[in-house]
Amino acid sequence: NAGVTQTPKFRVLKTGQSMTLLCAQDMNHEYMYWYRQDPGMGLRLIHYSVGEGTTAKGEVPDGYNVSRLKKQNFLLGLESAAPSQTSVYFCASSYEAGEKAQYFGPGTRLTVL
Amino acid sequence: DAKTTQPPSMDCAEGRAANLPCNHSTISGNEYVYWYRQIHSQGPQYIIHGLKNNETNEMASLVITEDRKSSTLILPHATLRDTAVYYCIVRVRVGNDMRFGAGTRLTVKP
């Protein structure tokens, strides 16, 4: 199993550009999450999904959109990137939202100039 | 979810046990204690979790006090590769996210 993979690993954008980050998992997990991590800080939840076709807002959803068209994929979109969105983005998945642990991808480092 | 308090940093000698404390004095009865770690810039890695009883797996042991107001993560024989930031998280069973704080930066020294 590859686990949780993220594409791309690095990206540099100019202010106002758009992009989509892809997260894929091969563990048949129902739940998927997008977090961001800023320097010296813990992770903050952006959006999450409890199943195919569903999404919900997390702690810091503004400026981001998500889609979960297939169970194994969770997309994070930035429609008009801002320098404040410079961060490392982590995707995670879990079998269910009970006591099961979340498993994280390697991260995408995004810089917005 | 209850708030957790961890020391910002700790050192440990290679080969010795690393004991990482976490205070969660406002924990409620249905909240689990989770431990994750993050090595350098990698994604967080799940270590262990528990509710009341002490737990052990191939990576670590988790000791939870009887009143559940604090816990300790034990790495029995720390290696240099265990140098990382360790996060203690308290979360209800049906919660939808992990609230990561600042964690403890553990440095294992030769």
mmCIF file of C-alpha atoms in Angstrom:
data_model
loop_
_atom_site.group_PDB
_atom_site.id
_atom_site.type_symbol
_atom_site.label_atom_id
_atom_site.label_comp_id
_atom_site.label_asym_id
_atom_site.label_seq_id
_atom_site.Cartn_x
_atom_site.Cartn_y
_atom_site.Cartn_z
ATOM 1 C CA ASN A 1 0.000 0.000 0.000
ATOM 2 C CA ALA A 2 1.183 3.470 -0.848
ATOM 3 C CA GLY A 3 -0.907 4.885 2.006
ATOM 4 C CA VAL A 4 -1.669 8.581 1.567
ATOM 5 C CA THR A 5 0.004 10.365 -1.325
ATOM 6 C CA GLN A 6 -0.045 14.040 -2.228
ATOM 7 C CA THR A 7 0.600 15.826 -5.517
ATOM 8 C CA PRO A 8 2.565 18.030 -6.057
ATOM 9 C CA LYS A 9 5.301 18.051 -3.415
ATOM 10 C CA PHE A 10 6.264 21.678 -4.039
ATOM 11 C CA ARG A 11 4.605 24.589 -5.836
ATOM 12 C CA VAL A 12 5.227 28.302 -6.225
ATOM 13 C CA LEU A 13 2.292 30.509 -7.230
ATOM 14 C CA LYS A 14 1.834 34.181 -7.898
ATOM 15 C CA THR A 15 -0.885 36.066 -6.069
ATOM 16 C CA GLY A 16 -4.212 35.547 -7.779
ATOM 17 C CA GLN A 17 -3.319 32.284 -9.485
ATOM 18 C CA SER A 18 -5.323 29.155 -8.888
ATOM 19 C CA MET A 19 -4.291 25.582 -8.281
ATOM 20 C CA THR A 20 -5.529 22.214 -7.069
ATOM 21 C CA LEU A 21 -3.781 19.915 -4.626
ATOM 22 C CA LEU A 22 -4.522 16.229 -4.991
ATOM 23 C CA CYS A 23 -4.678 13.713 -2.160
ATOM 24 C CA ALA A 24 -5.079 10.014 -2.815
ATOM 25 C CA GLN A 25 -5.388 7.086 -0.424
ATOM 26 C CA ASP A 26 -5.487 3.375 -1.137
ATOM 27 C CA MET A 27 -6.687 2.186 2.286
ATOM 28 C CA ASN A 28 -10.411 2.379 1.494
ATOM 29 C CA HIS A 29 -10.828 5.020 4.196
ATOM 30 C CA GLU A 30 -14.143 6.819 4.465
ATOM 31 C CA TYR A 31 -12.836 10.007 6.076
ATOM 32 C CA MET A 32 -10.354 12.421 4.540
ATOM 33 C CA TYR A 33 -8.960 15.723 5.810
ATOM 34 C CA TRP A 34 -6.944 18.703 4.661
ATOM 35 C CA TYR A 35 -4.725 20.529 7.177
ATOM 36 C CA ARG A 36 -2.290 23.399 6.891
ATOM 37 C CA GLN A 37 0.801 23.924 9.007
ATOM 38 C CA ASP A 38 2.491 27.281 9.361
ATOM 39 C CA PRO A 39 6.042 27.690 10.712
ATOM 40 C CA GLY A 40 6.331 26.836 14.396
ATOM 41 C CA MET A 41 2.664 25.968 14.683
ATOM 42 C CA GLY A 42 0.550 22.893 14.920
ATOM 43 C CA LEU A 43 -1.789 21.692 12.200
ATOM 44 C CA ARG A 44 -5.103 23.395 11.549
ATOM 45 C CA LEU A 45 -8.024 21.702 9.809
ATOM 46 C CA ILE A 46 -9.195 23.338 6.569
ATOM 47 C CA HIS A 47 -11.913 21.004 5.275
ATOM 48 C CA TYR A 48 -12.831 17.385 5.689
ATOM 49 C CA SER A 49 -15.017 14.729 4.124
ATOM 50 C CA VAL A 50 -16.935 11.913 5.769
ATOM 51 C CA GLY A 51 -17.540 10.048 2.540
ATOM 52 C CA GLU A 52 -17.705 10.225 -1.231
ATOM 53 C CA GLY A 53 -19.651 13.267 -2.371
ATOM 54 C CA THR A 54 -19.587 14.993 1.038
ATOM 55 C CA THR A 55 -17.468 17.836 2.378
ATOM 56 C CA ALA A 56 -17.518 20.028 5.465
ATOM 57 C CA LYS A 57 -15.682 23.078 6.792
ATOM 58 C CA GLY A 58 -12.985 22.846 9.384
ATOM 59 C CA GLU A 59 -11.280 25.481 11.494
ATOM 60 C CA VAL A 60 -9.795 27.638 8.695
ATOM 61 C CA PRO A 61 -11.844 27.088 5.486
ATOM 62 C CA ASP A 62 -11.795 30.598 3.978
ATOM 63 C CA GLY A 63 -10.084 30.852 0.598
ATOM 64 C CA TYR A 64 -10.237 27.100 -0.060
ATOM 65 C CA ASN A 65 -12.667 24.730 -1.733
ATOM 66 C CA VAL A 66 -12.682 20.947 -1.766
ATOM 67 C CA SER A 67 -14.259 18.089 -3.668
ATOM 68 C CA ARG A 68 -14.565 14.361 -3.031
ATOM 69 C CA LEU A 69 -15.891 12.893 -6.271
ATOM 70 C CA LYS A 70 -14.207 9.544 -5.681
ATOM 71 C CA LYS A 71 -13.733 7.801 -2.364
ATOM 72 C CA GLN A 72 -9.983 7.558 -2.784
ATOM 73 C CA ASN A 73 -9.362 11.175 -3.789
ATOM 74 C CA PHE A 74 -9.768 14.483 -1.967
ATOM 75 C CA LEU A 75 -8.973 17.682 -3.853
ATOM 76 C CA LEU A 76 -8.096 21.032 -2.287
ATOM 77 C CA GLY A 77 -8.516 24.091 -4.492
ATOM 78 C CA LEU A 78 -7.232 27.625 -4.181
ATOM 79 C CA GLU A 79 -9.229 29.838 -6.546
ATOM 80 C CA SER A 80 -7.210 33.016 -6.050
ATOM 81 C CA ALA A 81 -4.033 32.392 -4.094
ATOM 82 C CA ALA A 82 -2.859 34.908 -1.486
ATOM 83 C CA PRO A 83 0.510 35.193 0.313
ATOM 84 C CA SER A 84 -1.275 34.248 3.557
ATOM 85 C CA GLN A 85 -1.844 30.811 2.038
ATOM 86 C CA THR A 86 1.873 30.107 1.947
ATOM 87 C CA SER A 87 2.075 26.988 4.074
ATOM 88 C CA VAL A 88 2.651 23.253 4.138
ATOM 89 C CA TYR A 89 -0.522 21.337 3.375
ATOM 90 C CA PHE A 90 -1.128 17.871 4.747
ATOM 91 C CA CYS A 91 -3.812 15.434 3.769
ATOM 92 C CA ALA A 92 -4.955 12.671 6.099
ATOM 93 C CA SER A 93 -7.430 9.819 6.031
ATOM 94 C CA SER A 94 -9.050 7.502 8.522
ATOM 95 C CA TYR A 95 -11.312 4.495 8.347
ATOM 96 C CA GLU A 96 -13.962 6.172 10.433
ATOM 97 C CA ALA A 97 -14.231 9.176 12.707
ATOM 98 C CA GLY A 98 -14.384 7.050 15.818
ATOM 99 C CA GLU A 99 -11.298 6.258 17.781
ATOM 100 C CA LYS A 100 -9.420 5.245 14.657
ATOM 101 C CA ALA A 101 -6.185 7.079 13.984
ATOM 102 C CA GLN A 102 -5.633 9.425 11.080
ATOM 103 C CA TYR A 103 -2.845 8.668 8.620
ATOM 104 C CA PHE A 104 -1.049 11.555 6.984
ATOM 105 C CA GLY A 105 0.528 12.179 3.613
ATOM 106 C CA PRO A 106 4.015 13.648 3.116
ATOM 107 C CA GLY A 107 2.779 17.194 2.567
ATOM 108 C CA THR A 108 2.775 19.838 -0.166
ATOM 109 C CA ARG A 109 4.911 22.931 0.358
ATOM 110 C CA LEU A 110 3.169 25.917 -1.263
ATOM 111 C CA THR A 111 4.654 29.368 -1.635
ATOM 112 C CA VAL A 112 2.520 32.266 -2.854
ATOM 113 C CA LEU A 113 4.503 35.297 -3.989
ATOM 114 C CA ASP B 1 -12.104 18.671 23.140
ATOM 115 C CA ALA B 2 -9.941 19.141 26.210
ATOM 116 C CA LYS B 3 -6.842 21.324 26.108
ATOM 117 C CA THR B 4 -3.424 19.713 26.524
ATOM 118 C CA THR B 5 -0.194 21.096 27.973
ATOM 119 C CA GLN B 6 3.230 19.763 27.010
ATOM 120 C CA PRO B 7 6.760 20.981 27.732
ATOM 121 C CA PRO B 8 8.162 22.776 24.677
ATOM 122 C CA SER B 9 11.351 20.730 24.546
ATOM 123 C CA MET B 10 13.151 17.761 26.076
ATOM 124 C CA ASP B 11 16.464 15.994 25.602
ATOM 125 C CA CYS B 12 17.161 12.289 25.925
ATOM 126 C CA ALA B 13 20.324 10.213 25.667
ATOM 127 C CA GLU B 14 20.412 7.613 22.932
ATOM 128 C CA GLY B 15 19.478 4.166 24.239
ATOM 129 C CA ARG B 16 17.687 5.528 27.283
ATOM 130 C CA ALA B 17 13.944 5.727 27.793
ATOM 131 C CA ALA B 18 12.263 8.952 26.735
ATOM 132 C CA ASN B 19 9.312 9.914 28.918
ATOM 133 C CA LEU B 20 7.146 12.648 27.414
ATOM 134 C CA PRO B 21 4.493 14.113 29.731
ATOM 135 C CA CYS B 22 1.149 15.599 28.802
ATOM 136 C CA ASN B 23 -1.335 17.338 31.045
ATOM 137 C CA HIS B 24 -5.023 17.177 30.143
ATOM 138 C CA SER B 25 -6.722 18.104 33.381
ATOM 139 C CA THR B 26 -10.073 18.971 31.745
ATOM 140 C CA ILE B 27 -10.441 15.664 29.925
ATOM 141 C CA SER B 28 -13.930 14.200 29.932
ATOM 142 C CA GLY B 29 -14.963 10.594 30.166
ATOM 143 C CA ASN B 30 -15.428 9.956 26.457
ATOM 144 C CA GLU B 31 -12.202 11.567 25.285
ATOM 145 C CA TYR B 32 -9.253 9.547 24.056
ATOM 146 C CA VAL B 33 -5.593 10.512 24.364
ATOM 147 C CA TYR B 34 -3.644 10.288 21.094
ATOM 148 C CA TRP B 35 0.049 10.700 20.425
ATOM 149 C CA TYR B 36 1.528 11.637 17.074
ATOM 150 C CA ARG B 37 5.004 12.699 16.085
ATOM 151 C CA GLN B 38 6.389 14.764 13.239
ATOM 152 C CA ILE B 39 9.927 14.189 12.084
ATOM 153 C CA HIS B 40 11.426 17.267 10.449
ATOM 154 C CA SER B 41 8.997 18.357 7.718
ATOM 155 C CA GLN B 42 7.294 15.014 7.170
ATOM 156 C CA GLY B 43 3.609 14.313 7.748
ATOM 157 C CA PRO B 44 2.561 13.504 11.315
ATOM 158 C CA GLN B 45 2.908 9.854 12.230
ATOM 159 C CA TYR B 46 0.441 8.087 14.506
ATOM 160 C CA ILE B 47 2.078 6.485 17.538
ATOM 161 C CA ILE B 48 -0.517 5.251 20.000
ATOM 162 C CA HIS B 49 -3.804 6.114 21.690
ATOM 163 C CA GLY B 50 -5.790 5.105 24.756
ATOM 164 C CA LEU B 51 -8.844 5.810 26.856
ATOM 165 C CA LYS B 52 -8.206 4.573 30.397
ATOM 166 C CA ASN B 53 -5.842 1.653 30.394
ATOM 167 C CA ASN B 54 -2.169 1.730 29.658
ATOM 168 C CA GLU B 55 -1.372 0.758 26.096
ATOM 169 C CA THR B 56 1.707 -0.647 24.395
ATOM 170 C CA ASN B 57 2.590 -1.254 20.783
ATOM 171 C CA GLU B 58 5.756 -1.776 18.790
ATOM 172 C CA MET B 59 6.597 1.905 18.893
ATOM 173 C CA ALA B 60 5.816 3.061 22.415
ATOM 174 C CA SER B 61 3.879 2.738 25.647
ATOM 175 C CA LEU B 62 1.187 5.062 26.898
ATOM 176 C CA VAL B 63 0.621 5.441 30.628
ATOM 177 C CA ILE B 64 -2.545 7.280 31.679
ATOM 178 C CA THR B 65 -3.019 8.267 35.317
ATOM 179 C CA GLU B 66 -5.977 6.846 37.173
ATOM 180 C CA ASP B 67 -7.770 10.217 37.219
ATOM 181 C CA ARG B 68 -6.928 10.584 33.493
ATOM 182 C CA LYS B 69 -5.697 14.138 33.994
ATOM 183 C CA SER B 70 -2.266 13.393 32.633
ATOM 184 C CA SER B 71 -0.413 10.839 30.565
ATOM 185 C CA THR B 72 3.126 9.886 29.603
ATOM 186 C CA LEU B 73 4.395 8.584 26.308
ATOM 187 C CA ILE B 74 7.349 6.256 26.794
ATOM 188 C CA LEU B 75 9.849 5.436 24.080
ATOM 189 C CA PRO B 76 11.711 2.575 25.761
ATOM 190 C CA HIS B 77 15.040 2.810 23.932
ATOM 191 C CA ALA B 78 15.288 6.141 22.147
ATOM 192 C CA THR B 79 17.345 6.342 18.976
ATOM 193 C CA LEU B 80 18.561 9.334 17.001
ATOM 194 C CA ARG B 81 15.717 8.721 14.554
ATOM 195 C CA ASP B 82 13.205 9.427 17.330
ATOM 196 C CA THR B 83 14.197 13.096 17.281
ATOM 197 C CA ALA B 84 10.911 14.798 16.390
ATOM 198 C CA VAL B 85 8.074 16.961 17.653
ATOM 199 C CA TYR B 86 5.634 14.886 19.685
ATOM 200 C CA TYR B 87 1.997 15.901 19.906
ATOM 201 C CA CYS B 88 -0.445 14.880 22.617
ATOM 202 C CA ILE B 89 -4.066 15.268 21.495
ATOM 203 C CA VAL B 90 -7.282 14.716 23.393
ATOM 204 C CA ARG B 91 -10.233 13.973 21.206
ATOM 205 C CA VAL B 92 -13.736 12.661 21.537
ATOM 206 C CA ARG B 93 -14.380 9.378 19.829
ATOM 207 C CA VAL B 94 -16.705 10.857 17.228
ATOM 208 C CA GLY B 95 -14.696 14.007 16.625
ATOM 209 C CA ASN B 96 -13.755 14.869 13.094
ATOM 210 C CA ASP B 97 -10.296 16.307 13.419
ATOM 211 C CA MET B 98 -7.139 16.222 15.425
ATOM 212 C CA ARG B 99 -6.347 19.525 17.167
ATOM 213 C CA PHE B 100 -2.573 19.767 17.090
ATOM 214 C CA GLY B 101 -0.909 22.149 19.536
ATOM 215 C CA ALA B 102 2.759 23.138 19.659
ATOM 216 C CA GLY B 103 3.927 19.742 20.948
ATOM 217 C CA THR B 104 7.238 18.766 22.586
ATOM 218 C CA ARG B 105 10.425 18.870 20.587
ATOM 219 C CA LEU B 106 12.385 15.778 21.636
ATOM 220 C CA THR B 107 16.072 15.722 20.808
ATOM 221 C CA VAL B 108 17.850 12.397 21.198
ATOM 222 C CA LYS B 109 21.564 12.924 21.706
ATOM 223 C CA PRO B 110 24.407 10.447 21.130
#
